[in-house]
XYZ file of C-alpha atoms in Angstrom:
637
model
C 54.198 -34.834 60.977
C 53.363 -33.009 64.811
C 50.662 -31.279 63.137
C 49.255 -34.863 62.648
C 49.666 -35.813 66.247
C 46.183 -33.703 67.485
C 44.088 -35.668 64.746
C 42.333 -38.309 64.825
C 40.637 -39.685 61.727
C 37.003 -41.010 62.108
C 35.881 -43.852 59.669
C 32.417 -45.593 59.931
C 32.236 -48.948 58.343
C 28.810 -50.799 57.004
C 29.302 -53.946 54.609
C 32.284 -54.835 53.302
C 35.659 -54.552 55.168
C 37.916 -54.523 51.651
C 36.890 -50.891 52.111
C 38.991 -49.952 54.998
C 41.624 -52.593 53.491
C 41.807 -50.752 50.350
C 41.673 -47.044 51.217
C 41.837 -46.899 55.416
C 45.044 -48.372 55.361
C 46.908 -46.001 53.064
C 44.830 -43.343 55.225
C 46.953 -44.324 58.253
C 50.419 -44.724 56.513
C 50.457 -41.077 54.890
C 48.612 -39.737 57.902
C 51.118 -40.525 61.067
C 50.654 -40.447 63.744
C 47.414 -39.455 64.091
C 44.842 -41.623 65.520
C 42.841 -43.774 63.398
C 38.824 -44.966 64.642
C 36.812 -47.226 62.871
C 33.135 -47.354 63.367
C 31.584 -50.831 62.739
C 27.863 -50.541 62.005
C 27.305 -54.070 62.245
C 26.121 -55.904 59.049
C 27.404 -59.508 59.398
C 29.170 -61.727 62.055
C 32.226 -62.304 59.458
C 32.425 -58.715 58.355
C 32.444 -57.299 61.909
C 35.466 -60.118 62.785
C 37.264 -59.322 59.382
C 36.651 -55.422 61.410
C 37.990 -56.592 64.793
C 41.491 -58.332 63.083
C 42.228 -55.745 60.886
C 41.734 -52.793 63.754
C 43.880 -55.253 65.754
C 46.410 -56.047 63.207
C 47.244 -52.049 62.476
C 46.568 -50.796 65.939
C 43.559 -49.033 65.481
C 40.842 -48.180 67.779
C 37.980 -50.006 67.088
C 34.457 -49.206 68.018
C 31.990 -52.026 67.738
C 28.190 -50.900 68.296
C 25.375 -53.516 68.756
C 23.514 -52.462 65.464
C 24.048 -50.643 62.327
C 23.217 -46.957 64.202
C 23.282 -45.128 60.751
C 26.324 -43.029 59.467
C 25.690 -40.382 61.725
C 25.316 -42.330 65.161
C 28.273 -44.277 64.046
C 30.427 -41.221 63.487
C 29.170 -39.586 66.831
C 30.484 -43.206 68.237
C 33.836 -42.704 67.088
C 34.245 -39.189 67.357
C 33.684 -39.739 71.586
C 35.888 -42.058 71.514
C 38.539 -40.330 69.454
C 38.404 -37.318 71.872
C 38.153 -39.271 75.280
C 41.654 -40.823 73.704
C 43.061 -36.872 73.444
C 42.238 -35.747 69.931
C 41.683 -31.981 69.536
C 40.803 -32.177 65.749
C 38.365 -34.790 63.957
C 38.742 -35.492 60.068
C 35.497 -37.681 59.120
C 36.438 -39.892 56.396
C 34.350 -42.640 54.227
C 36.056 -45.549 53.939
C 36.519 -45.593 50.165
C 37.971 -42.194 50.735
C 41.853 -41.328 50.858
C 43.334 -38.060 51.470
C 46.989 -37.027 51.505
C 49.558 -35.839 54.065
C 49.656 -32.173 53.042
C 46.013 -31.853 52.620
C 44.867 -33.073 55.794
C 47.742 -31.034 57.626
C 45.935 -27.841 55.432
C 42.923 -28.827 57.238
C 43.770 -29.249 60.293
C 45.810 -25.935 60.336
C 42.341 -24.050 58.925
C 39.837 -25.046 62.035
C 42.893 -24.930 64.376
C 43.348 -21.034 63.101
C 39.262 -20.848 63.002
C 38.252 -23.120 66.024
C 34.217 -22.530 64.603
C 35.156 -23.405 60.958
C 33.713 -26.580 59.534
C 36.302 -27.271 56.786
C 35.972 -29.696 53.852
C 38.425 -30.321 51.074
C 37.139 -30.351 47.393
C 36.242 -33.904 46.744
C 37.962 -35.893 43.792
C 36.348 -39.170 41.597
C 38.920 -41.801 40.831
C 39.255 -40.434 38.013
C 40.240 -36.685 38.976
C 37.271 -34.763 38.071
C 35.704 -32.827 40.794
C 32.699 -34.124 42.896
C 32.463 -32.223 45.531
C 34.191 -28.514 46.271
C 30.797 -27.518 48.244
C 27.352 -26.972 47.245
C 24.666 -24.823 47.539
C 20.929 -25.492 48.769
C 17.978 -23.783 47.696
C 16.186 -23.425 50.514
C 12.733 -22.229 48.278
C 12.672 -25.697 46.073
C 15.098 -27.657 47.630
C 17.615 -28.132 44.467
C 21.662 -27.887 44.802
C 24.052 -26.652 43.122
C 28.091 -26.565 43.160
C 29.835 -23.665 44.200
C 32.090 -23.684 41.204
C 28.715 -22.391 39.228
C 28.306 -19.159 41.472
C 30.224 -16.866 39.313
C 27.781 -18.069 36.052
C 24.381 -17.068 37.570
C 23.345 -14.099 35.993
C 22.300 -12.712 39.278
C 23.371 -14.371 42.808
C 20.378 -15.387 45.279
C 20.772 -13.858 48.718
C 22.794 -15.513 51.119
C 19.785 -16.107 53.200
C 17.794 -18.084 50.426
C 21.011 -20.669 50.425
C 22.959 -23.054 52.772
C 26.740 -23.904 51.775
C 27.976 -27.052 52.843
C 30.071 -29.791 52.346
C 29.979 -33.418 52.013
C 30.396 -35.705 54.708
C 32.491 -37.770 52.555
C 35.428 -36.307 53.989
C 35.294 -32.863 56.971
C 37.560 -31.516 59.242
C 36.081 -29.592 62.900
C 38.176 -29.028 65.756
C 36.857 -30.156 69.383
C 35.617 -27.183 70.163
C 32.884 -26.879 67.500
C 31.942 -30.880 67.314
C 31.526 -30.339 71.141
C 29.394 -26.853 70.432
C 26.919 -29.349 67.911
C 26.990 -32.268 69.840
C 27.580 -34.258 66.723
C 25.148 -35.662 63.851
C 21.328 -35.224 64.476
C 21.293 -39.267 64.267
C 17.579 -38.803 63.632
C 18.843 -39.146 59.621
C 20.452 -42.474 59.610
C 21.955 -41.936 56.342
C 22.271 -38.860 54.158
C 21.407 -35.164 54.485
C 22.838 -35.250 58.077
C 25.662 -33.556 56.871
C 23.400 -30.306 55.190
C 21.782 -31.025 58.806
C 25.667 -30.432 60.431
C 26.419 -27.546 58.290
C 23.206 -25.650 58.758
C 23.453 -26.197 62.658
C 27.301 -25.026 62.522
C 26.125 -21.598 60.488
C 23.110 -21.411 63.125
C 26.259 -21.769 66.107
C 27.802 -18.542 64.516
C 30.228 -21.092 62.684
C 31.203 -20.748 58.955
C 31.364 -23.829 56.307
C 34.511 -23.618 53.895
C 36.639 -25.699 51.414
C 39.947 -24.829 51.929
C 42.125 -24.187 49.233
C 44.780 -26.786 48.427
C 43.127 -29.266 50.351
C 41.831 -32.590 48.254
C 40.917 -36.391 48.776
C 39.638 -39.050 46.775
C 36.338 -40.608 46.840
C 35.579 -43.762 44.572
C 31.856 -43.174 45.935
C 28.775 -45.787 46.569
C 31.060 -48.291 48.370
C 28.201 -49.310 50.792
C 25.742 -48.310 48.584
C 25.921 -50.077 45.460
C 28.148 -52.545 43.453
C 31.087 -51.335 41.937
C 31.021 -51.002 38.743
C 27.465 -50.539 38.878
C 25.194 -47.308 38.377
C 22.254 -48.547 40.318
C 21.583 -47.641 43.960
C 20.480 -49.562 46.719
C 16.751 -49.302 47.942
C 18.451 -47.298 51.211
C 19.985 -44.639 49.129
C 16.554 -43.806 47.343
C 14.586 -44.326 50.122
C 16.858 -42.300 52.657
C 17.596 -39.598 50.435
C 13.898 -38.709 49.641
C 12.416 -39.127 53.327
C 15.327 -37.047 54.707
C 15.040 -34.086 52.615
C 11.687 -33.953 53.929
C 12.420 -33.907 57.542
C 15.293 -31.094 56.726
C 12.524 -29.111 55.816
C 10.418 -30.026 58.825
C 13.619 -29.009 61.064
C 14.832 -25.873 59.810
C 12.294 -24.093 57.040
C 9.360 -22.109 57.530
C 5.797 -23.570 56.878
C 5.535 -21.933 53.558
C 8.941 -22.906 52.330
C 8.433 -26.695 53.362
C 4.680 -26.402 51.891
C 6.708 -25.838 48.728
C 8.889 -28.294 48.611
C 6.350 -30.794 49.716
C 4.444 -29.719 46.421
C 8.276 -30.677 45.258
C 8.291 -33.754 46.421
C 7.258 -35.986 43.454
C 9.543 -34.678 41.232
C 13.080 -34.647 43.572
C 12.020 -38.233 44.032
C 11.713 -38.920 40.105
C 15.529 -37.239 39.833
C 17.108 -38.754 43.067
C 15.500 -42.381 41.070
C 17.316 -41.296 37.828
C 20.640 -41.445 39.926
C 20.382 -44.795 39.292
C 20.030 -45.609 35.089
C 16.905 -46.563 33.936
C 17.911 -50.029 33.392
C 17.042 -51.040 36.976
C 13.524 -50.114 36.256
C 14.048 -53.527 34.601
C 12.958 -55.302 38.067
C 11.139 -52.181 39.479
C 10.099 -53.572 42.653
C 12.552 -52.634 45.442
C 13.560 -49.214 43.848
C 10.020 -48.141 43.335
C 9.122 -49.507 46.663
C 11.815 -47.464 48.573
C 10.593 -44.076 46.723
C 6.866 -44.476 47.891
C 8.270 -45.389 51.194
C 10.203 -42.129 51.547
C 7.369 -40.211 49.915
C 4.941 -41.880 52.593
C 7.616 -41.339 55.671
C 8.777 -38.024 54.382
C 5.355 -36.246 55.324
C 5.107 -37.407 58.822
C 6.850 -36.231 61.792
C 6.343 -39.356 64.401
C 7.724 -41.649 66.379
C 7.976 -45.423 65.854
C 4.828 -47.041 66.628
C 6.587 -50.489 68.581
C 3.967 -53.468 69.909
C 5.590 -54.976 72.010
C 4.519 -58.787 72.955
C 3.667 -58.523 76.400
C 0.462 -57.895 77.482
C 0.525 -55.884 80.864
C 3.221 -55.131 83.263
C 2.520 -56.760 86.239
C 4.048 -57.303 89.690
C 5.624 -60.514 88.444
C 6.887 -59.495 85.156
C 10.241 -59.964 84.274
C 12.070 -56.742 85.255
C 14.270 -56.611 82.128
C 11.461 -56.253 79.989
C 9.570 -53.973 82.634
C 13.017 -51.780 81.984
C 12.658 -52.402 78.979
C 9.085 -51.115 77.871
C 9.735 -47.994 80.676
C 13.057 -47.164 79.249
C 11.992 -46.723 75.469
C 8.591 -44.933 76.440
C 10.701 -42.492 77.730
C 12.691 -41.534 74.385
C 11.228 -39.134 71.738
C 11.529 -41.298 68.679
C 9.722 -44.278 69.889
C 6.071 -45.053 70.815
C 5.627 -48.275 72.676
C 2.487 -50.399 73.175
C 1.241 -53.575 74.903
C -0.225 -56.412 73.293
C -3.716 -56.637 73.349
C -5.527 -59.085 70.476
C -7.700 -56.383 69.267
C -4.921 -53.655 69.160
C -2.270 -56.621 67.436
C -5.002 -57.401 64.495
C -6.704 -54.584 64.079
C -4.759 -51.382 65.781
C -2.070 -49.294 64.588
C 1.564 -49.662 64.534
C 5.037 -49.911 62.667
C 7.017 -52.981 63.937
C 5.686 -55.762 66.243
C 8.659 -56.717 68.637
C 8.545 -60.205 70.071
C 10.741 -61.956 72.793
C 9.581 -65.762 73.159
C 6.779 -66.096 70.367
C 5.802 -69.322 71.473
C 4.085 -67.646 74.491
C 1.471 -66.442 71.571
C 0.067 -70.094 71.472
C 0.708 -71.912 74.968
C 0.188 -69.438 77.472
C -3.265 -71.161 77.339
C -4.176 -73.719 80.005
C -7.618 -75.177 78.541
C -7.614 -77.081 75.129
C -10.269 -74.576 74.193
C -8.905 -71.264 75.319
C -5.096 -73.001 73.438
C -7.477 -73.172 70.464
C -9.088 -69.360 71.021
C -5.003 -68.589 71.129
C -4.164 -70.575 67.764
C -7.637 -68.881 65.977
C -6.039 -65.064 67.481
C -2.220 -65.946 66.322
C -3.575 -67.046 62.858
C -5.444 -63.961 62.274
C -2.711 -61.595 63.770
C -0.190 -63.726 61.187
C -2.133 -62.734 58.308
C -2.114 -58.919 59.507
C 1.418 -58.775 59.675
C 1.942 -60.390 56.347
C -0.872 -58.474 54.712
C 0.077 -54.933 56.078
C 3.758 -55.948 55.747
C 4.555 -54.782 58.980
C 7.697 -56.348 60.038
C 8.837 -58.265 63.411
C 11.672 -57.689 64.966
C 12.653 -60.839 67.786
C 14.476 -60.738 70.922
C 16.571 -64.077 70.475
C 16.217 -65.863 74.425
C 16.568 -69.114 73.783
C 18.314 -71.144 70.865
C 15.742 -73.622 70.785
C 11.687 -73.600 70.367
C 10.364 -75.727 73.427
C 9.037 -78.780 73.931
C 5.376 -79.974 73.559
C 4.588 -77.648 70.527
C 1.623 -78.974 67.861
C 1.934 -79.010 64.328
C -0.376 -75.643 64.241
C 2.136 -74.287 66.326
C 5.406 -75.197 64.717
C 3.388 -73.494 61.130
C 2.094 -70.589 63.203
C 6.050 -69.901 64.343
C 7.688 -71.115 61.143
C 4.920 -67.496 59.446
C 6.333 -65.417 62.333
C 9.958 -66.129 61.390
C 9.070 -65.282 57.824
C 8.045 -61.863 58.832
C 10.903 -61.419 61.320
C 13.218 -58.679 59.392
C 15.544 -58.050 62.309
C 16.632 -60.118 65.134
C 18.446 -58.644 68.613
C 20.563 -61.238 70.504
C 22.256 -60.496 74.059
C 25.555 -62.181 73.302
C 27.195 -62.094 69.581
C 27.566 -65.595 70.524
C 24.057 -66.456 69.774
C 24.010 -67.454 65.770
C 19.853 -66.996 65.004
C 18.991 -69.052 61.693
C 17.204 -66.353 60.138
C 19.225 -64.663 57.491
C 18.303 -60.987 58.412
C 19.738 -58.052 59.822
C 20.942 -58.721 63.429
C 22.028 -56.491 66.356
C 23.858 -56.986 69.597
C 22.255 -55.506 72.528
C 23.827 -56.933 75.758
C 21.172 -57.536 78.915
C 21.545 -54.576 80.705
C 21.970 -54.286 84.622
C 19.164 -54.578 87.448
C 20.836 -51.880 89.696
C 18.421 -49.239 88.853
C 15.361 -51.431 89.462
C 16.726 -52.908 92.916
C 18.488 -49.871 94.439
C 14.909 -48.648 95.762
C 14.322 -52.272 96.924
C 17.079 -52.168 99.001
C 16.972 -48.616 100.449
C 13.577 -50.017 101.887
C 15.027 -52.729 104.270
C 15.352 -51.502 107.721
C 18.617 -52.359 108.611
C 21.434 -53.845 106.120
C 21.377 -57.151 105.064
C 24.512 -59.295 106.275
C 26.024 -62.109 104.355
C 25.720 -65.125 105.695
C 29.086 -67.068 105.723
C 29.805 -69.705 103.396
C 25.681 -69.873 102.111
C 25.282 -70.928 98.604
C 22.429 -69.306 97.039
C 20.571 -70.991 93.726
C 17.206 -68.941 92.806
C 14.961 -68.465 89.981
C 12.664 -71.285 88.302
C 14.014 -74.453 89.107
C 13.787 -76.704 86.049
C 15.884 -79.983 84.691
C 18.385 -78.047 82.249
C 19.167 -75.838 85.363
C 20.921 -78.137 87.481
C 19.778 -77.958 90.417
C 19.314 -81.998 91.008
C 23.111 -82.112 90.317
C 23.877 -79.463 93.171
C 22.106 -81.528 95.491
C 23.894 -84.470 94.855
C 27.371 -82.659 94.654
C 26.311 -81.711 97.764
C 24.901 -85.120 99.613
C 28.267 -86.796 98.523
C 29.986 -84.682 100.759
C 28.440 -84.973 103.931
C 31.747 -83.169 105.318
C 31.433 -80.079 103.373
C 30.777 -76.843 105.518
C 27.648 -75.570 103.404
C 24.760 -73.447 104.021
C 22.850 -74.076 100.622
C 19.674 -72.105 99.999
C 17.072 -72.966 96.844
C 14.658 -70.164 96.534
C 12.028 -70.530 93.465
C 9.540 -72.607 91.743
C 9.866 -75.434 90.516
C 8.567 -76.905 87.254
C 7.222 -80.121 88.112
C 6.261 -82.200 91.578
C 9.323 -84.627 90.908
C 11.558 -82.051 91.089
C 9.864 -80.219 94.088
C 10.193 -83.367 96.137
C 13.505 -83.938 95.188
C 14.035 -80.520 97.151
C 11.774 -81.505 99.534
C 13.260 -84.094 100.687
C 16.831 -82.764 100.481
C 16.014 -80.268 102.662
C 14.202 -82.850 104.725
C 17.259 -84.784 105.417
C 20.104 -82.662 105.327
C 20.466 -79.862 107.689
C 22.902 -77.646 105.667
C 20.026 -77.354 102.678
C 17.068 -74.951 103.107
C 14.126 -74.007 100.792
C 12.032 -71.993 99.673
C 10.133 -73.493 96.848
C 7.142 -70.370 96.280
C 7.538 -66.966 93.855
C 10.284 -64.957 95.751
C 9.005 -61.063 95.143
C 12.105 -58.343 94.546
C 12.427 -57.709 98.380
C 13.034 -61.517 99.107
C 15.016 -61.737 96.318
C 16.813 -58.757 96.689
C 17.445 -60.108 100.582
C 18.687 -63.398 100.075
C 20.839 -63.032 97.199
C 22.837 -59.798 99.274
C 23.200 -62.752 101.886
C 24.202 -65.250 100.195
C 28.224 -65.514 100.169
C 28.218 -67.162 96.862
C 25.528 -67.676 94.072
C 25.707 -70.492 92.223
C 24.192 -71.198 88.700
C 24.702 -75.160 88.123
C 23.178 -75.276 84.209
C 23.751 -78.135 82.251
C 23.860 -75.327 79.791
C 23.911 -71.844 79.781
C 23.921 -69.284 76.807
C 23.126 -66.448 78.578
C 21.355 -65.653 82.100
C 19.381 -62.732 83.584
C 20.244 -64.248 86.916
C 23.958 -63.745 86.359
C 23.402 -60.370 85.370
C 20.852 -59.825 88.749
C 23.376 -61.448 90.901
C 25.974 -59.281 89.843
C 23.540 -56.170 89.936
C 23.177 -56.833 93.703
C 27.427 -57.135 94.356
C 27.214 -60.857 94.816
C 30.143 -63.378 93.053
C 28.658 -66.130 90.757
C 29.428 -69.672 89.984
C 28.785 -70.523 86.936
C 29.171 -72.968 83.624
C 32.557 -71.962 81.765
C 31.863 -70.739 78.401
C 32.989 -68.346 75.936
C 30.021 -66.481 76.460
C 30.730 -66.203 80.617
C 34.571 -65.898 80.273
C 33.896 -63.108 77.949
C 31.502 -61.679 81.077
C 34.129 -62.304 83.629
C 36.345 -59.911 82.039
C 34.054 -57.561 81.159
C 32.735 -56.619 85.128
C 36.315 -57.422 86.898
C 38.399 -60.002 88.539
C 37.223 -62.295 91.441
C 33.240 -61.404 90.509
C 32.434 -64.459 88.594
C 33.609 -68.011 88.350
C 33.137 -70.789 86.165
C 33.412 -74.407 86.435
C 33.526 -77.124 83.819
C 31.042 -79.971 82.883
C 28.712 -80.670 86.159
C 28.970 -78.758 89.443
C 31.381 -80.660 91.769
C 31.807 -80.081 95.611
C 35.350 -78.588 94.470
C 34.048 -76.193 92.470
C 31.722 -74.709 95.144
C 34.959 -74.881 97.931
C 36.948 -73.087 94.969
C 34.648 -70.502 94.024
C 34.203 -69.817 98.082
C 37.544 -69.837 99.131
C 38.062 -67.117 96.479
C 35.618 -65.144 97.835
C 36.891 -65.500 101.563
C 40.308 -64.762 100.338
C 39.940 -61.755 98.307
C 37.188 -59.732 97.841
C 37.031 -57.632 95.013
C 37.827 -53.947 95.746
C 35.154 -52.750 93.501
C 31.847 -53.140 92.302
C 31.162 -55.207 89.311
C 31.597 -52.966 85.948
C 28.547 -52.938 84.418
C 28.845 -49.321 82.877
C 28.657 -51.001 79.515
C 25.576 -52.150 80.321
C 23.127 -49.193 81.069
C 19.480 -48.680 80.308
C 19.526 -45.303 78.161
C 22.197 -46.956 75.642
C 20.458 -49.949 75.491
C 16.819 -48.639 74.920
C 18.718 -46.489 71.966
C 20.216 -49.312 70.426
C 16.587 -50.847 70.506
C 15.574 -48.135 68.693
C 17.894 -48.247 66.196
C 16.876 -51.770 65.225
C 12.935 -50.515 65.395
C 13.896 -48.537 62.677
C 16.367 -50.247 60.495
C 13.607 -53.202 60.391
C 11.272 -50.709 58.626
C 13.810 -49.427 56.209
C 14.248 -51.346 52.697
């Protein structure tokens, strides 16, 4: 139908993908040709590739955040990208919803005629009876009611002492309006963002409507309990009690929300009842979630976030600098440093870690690593006592060398408390069975565009130098460069080793390469941003020889600066490669070899690339709001 053409449906998916299978699917066949976008909220690694294939094998535009970003972030997700692809109506649809040819074109023809209409259809149970054809909320106590039971109240309540709206089950709003809102309020995660919605579209001079001969079909609960069960999950309770408390806080006056905090109690017995009785039977998690969104309904902060490191100094690592700076600046999270007093005895929600064994060996002295073992133990027994939970930055696959027993036992009680984990790659498979986001290493162009601006004149590349920086350690590969390098005594190479390195073998090994070979400089001392900055914008090529790599701040700084990269081939890099553009970084297989270097260089010479390396899809704001997301999801049950 051409009345179909301008729509694009909007589905967010969370858990199982038999959902979209089951109901999406029809979706798209009665709806052609309108556009179809599914929202992935991440919940497993199989789920979100059982996501990809299936958006792949109908032709669907997928959308695949980092984290599970709630229902409301997810459908703001989808709806951008369903308009920046040319849609001029949205229908938002669960996905164990289905709605029919003729009703959706209804729909689409009612906010088309009313451009400031938020339409809904009336909502059908598998079983034909009527869930939803809009409700009313009483904005004095806070209880609803269907529309259908206007006409039997003995005497109406004014208009201004209700809100109509509709579920987000299934809603229809034309560009112009969604635009006019700006979406969800994602500050709901999951439920009463759509009373949110309608209550902002009435406040925007809009009107809220189910339009007549319009209906779809909800089974209901598909990511929020079993089917065939009556029982909730700990999110429903939990979400639905703390979020009709920050309604109030948003949009009633003191005296109404006074009253239904005095409420409270009681809309969290019935919203409990939802569920049967009979899961009172193990009382635990559903009990727990209702005190929690009694607790969390009655404040109005941000997310308290400790973050592990201590101070930000001169020579910390500029992602987390970025990091720490980029999330102090958002509303909804608080972030603080570590300090042993403030971790065992101060005040905060989640503790968020990056390389935990730096708790217990950043020590030097037996007795000070001792102090450190004495401090970790104590903070362990905080966390577990005041159940606060950690959520870990996954760097490296591996714990380190050199650990103690203590240590390995100290680590093995931090990983027990971990309820989240971010990784930088969805390559990286943590062995903690928890809740795990995607947040890719964002750019250093922000953080080194000052740096540069500095230098007096422009830095020019120097021709056919080979730049390695950054620690220089054994897995790195830096002993193999040299020898690719000394084998080839014919080679043309200017190759340049600025950074520290580990141990005095391997800074003699430099040493003396430099010593002895005339094309090899070095510059074995902490290189500071400016001397960084300056010798990787002159060096033709950078080169990254790892024995292994899984993923590398250094590629990502190179890159930041407009400099190609050499580097291990990998799924993780070839997925890179594509991502910021052709000729900006190439890989080579097994151990650096003179021929990769002449390759990788020759490239370069031949054909520069024509434009920066895309790294829009890695920039600060999104990636400090993705960080976020996780903050909270780790406190939710």
């Amino acid at each position: 139908m051409s009345e179909l053409s301008r729509l694009a449906v909007v589905v967010v998916s969370y858990g199982d993908p038999a959902l979209l299978e089951r109901h999406t699917t029809k979706v798209a066949a009665a709806l052609r040709p309108a556009r179809i976008v599914v929202v992935d909220n991440h919940s497993t690694d199989a789920n979100r590739a059982a996501v990809r294939a299936l958006c792949e094998r109908e032709g669907w535009t997928g959308v695949f955040p980092g984290t599970n970003t709630g229902f409301g972030a997810g459908c703001n997700l989808g709806a951008a990208a369903a308009l920046a692809e040319g849609a001029e109506v949205l229908l938002f649809l669960n996905p164990d919803a289905t709605i029919d040819a003729e009703s959706a074109v209804r729909l689409v023809a009612a906010v088309e005629a009313e451009p400031l209409l938020l339409a809904g259809p009336t909502v059908l149970g598998p079983d034909g009876s009527v869930a939803s054809a809009g409700l009313d909320l009483d904005l004095e106590t806070g209880a609803m009611r269907p529309w259908r039971r206007r006409a039997a109240l003995p005497v109406e309540s004014p208009e201004a002492e209700t809100l109509p709206w509709v579920t987000g089950a299934c809603f229809t709003v034309a560009r112009e309006l969604w635009e006019r809102l700006a979406g969800f309020d994602e500050r709901y995660f999951l439920y009463w963002e759509d009373v949110d919605l309608c209550a902002r579209a009435r406040a925007f001079g809009g009107r809220v409507a189910v339009v007549d001969g319009a209906s779809a079909v909800h089974s209901g609960g598909g990511t929020q309990r079993a089917e065939g069960s009556r029982a909730k999950s700990p999110a429903y309770y939990y979400f639905n009690i703390r979020n009709r408390a920050l309604f109030a806080r948003t949009w009633l006056s003191r005296e109404r929300e006074q009253a239904w905090r005095r409420g409270a109690v009681g809309a969290a017995y019935e919203i409990l009842m939802r569920g049967g009785r009979r899961q009172l039977l193990h009382p635990v998690r559903p009990l727990s979630a209702v005190m929690r969104g009694l607790r969390d309904g009655r404040r109005d902060r941000p997310v308290r976030v400790l973050e592990s490191v201590r101070e930000l100094r001169a020579t910390t690592n500029p992602y987390i600098v970025q990091l720490v700076e980029t999330l102090g600046r958002r509303d909804d999270t608080e972030v603080l440093l570590f300090g042993w007093a403030r971790a065992i005895a101060g005040r905060y929600d989640v503790f968020h870690v990056h390389w935990p064994e730096l708790l217990v060996t950043s020590a030097r002295t037996p007795l000070r690593r001792l102090a450190r073992r004495l401090l970790t133990t104590a903070f362990v027994a905080r966390l577990r006592l005041t159940r606060t939970p950690v959520v870990r930055t996954w760097h490296n696959l591996v714990r380190p060398d050199g650990l103690s027993r203590w240590d390995h036992r100290l680590l093995d009680a931090l990983e027990r408390r971990t309820r989240h984990v971010i990784r930088l790659t969805d390559q990286t498979a943590p062995p903690l069975d928890v809740p795990t986001s995607t947040i890719v290493h964002a750019h250093y162009r922000d953080w080194f565009e000052p740096v540069i601006d500095a230098f007096a004149e422009p830095v020019e590349t120097v021709d056919r130098r080979v730049l390695y920086f950054g620690l220089i350690k054994p897995y790195k590969g830096v002993e193999q460069l040299l020898e690719a390098v000394a084998d080839s005594p014919e080679a043309d190479l200017d190759v340049r080793l600025v950074g520290s390195p580990s141990d005095p073998a391997l800074a003699e090994q430099v040493r003396a390469a430099a010593a002895t070979d005339t094309r090899v400089s070095a510059d074995l001392s902490y290189a500071d941003d400016a001397t960084l900055a300056a010798e990787i914008t002159a060096a033709a090529l950078v080169v990254l020889p790892y024995k292994a790599m899984h993923n590398s701040g250094a590629l990502l700084l190179a890159l930041s600066l407009d400099t190609p990269v050499l580097a291990p081939d990998n799924e993780v890099n070839r997925r890179l490669a594509e991502e910021v553009g052709e000729g900006w970084l190439h890989l080579f297989e097994g151990t650096v070899s003179i021929e990769d270097l002449e390759r990788a260089l020759k490239a370069v010479a031949a054909g520069p690339p024509a434009e920066r390396p895309d790294l829009s899809a890695r920039e600060w704001p999104e990636s400090a709001a993705l960080h976020a997301a996780a903050f909270r999801a780790a406190l939710y049950p």
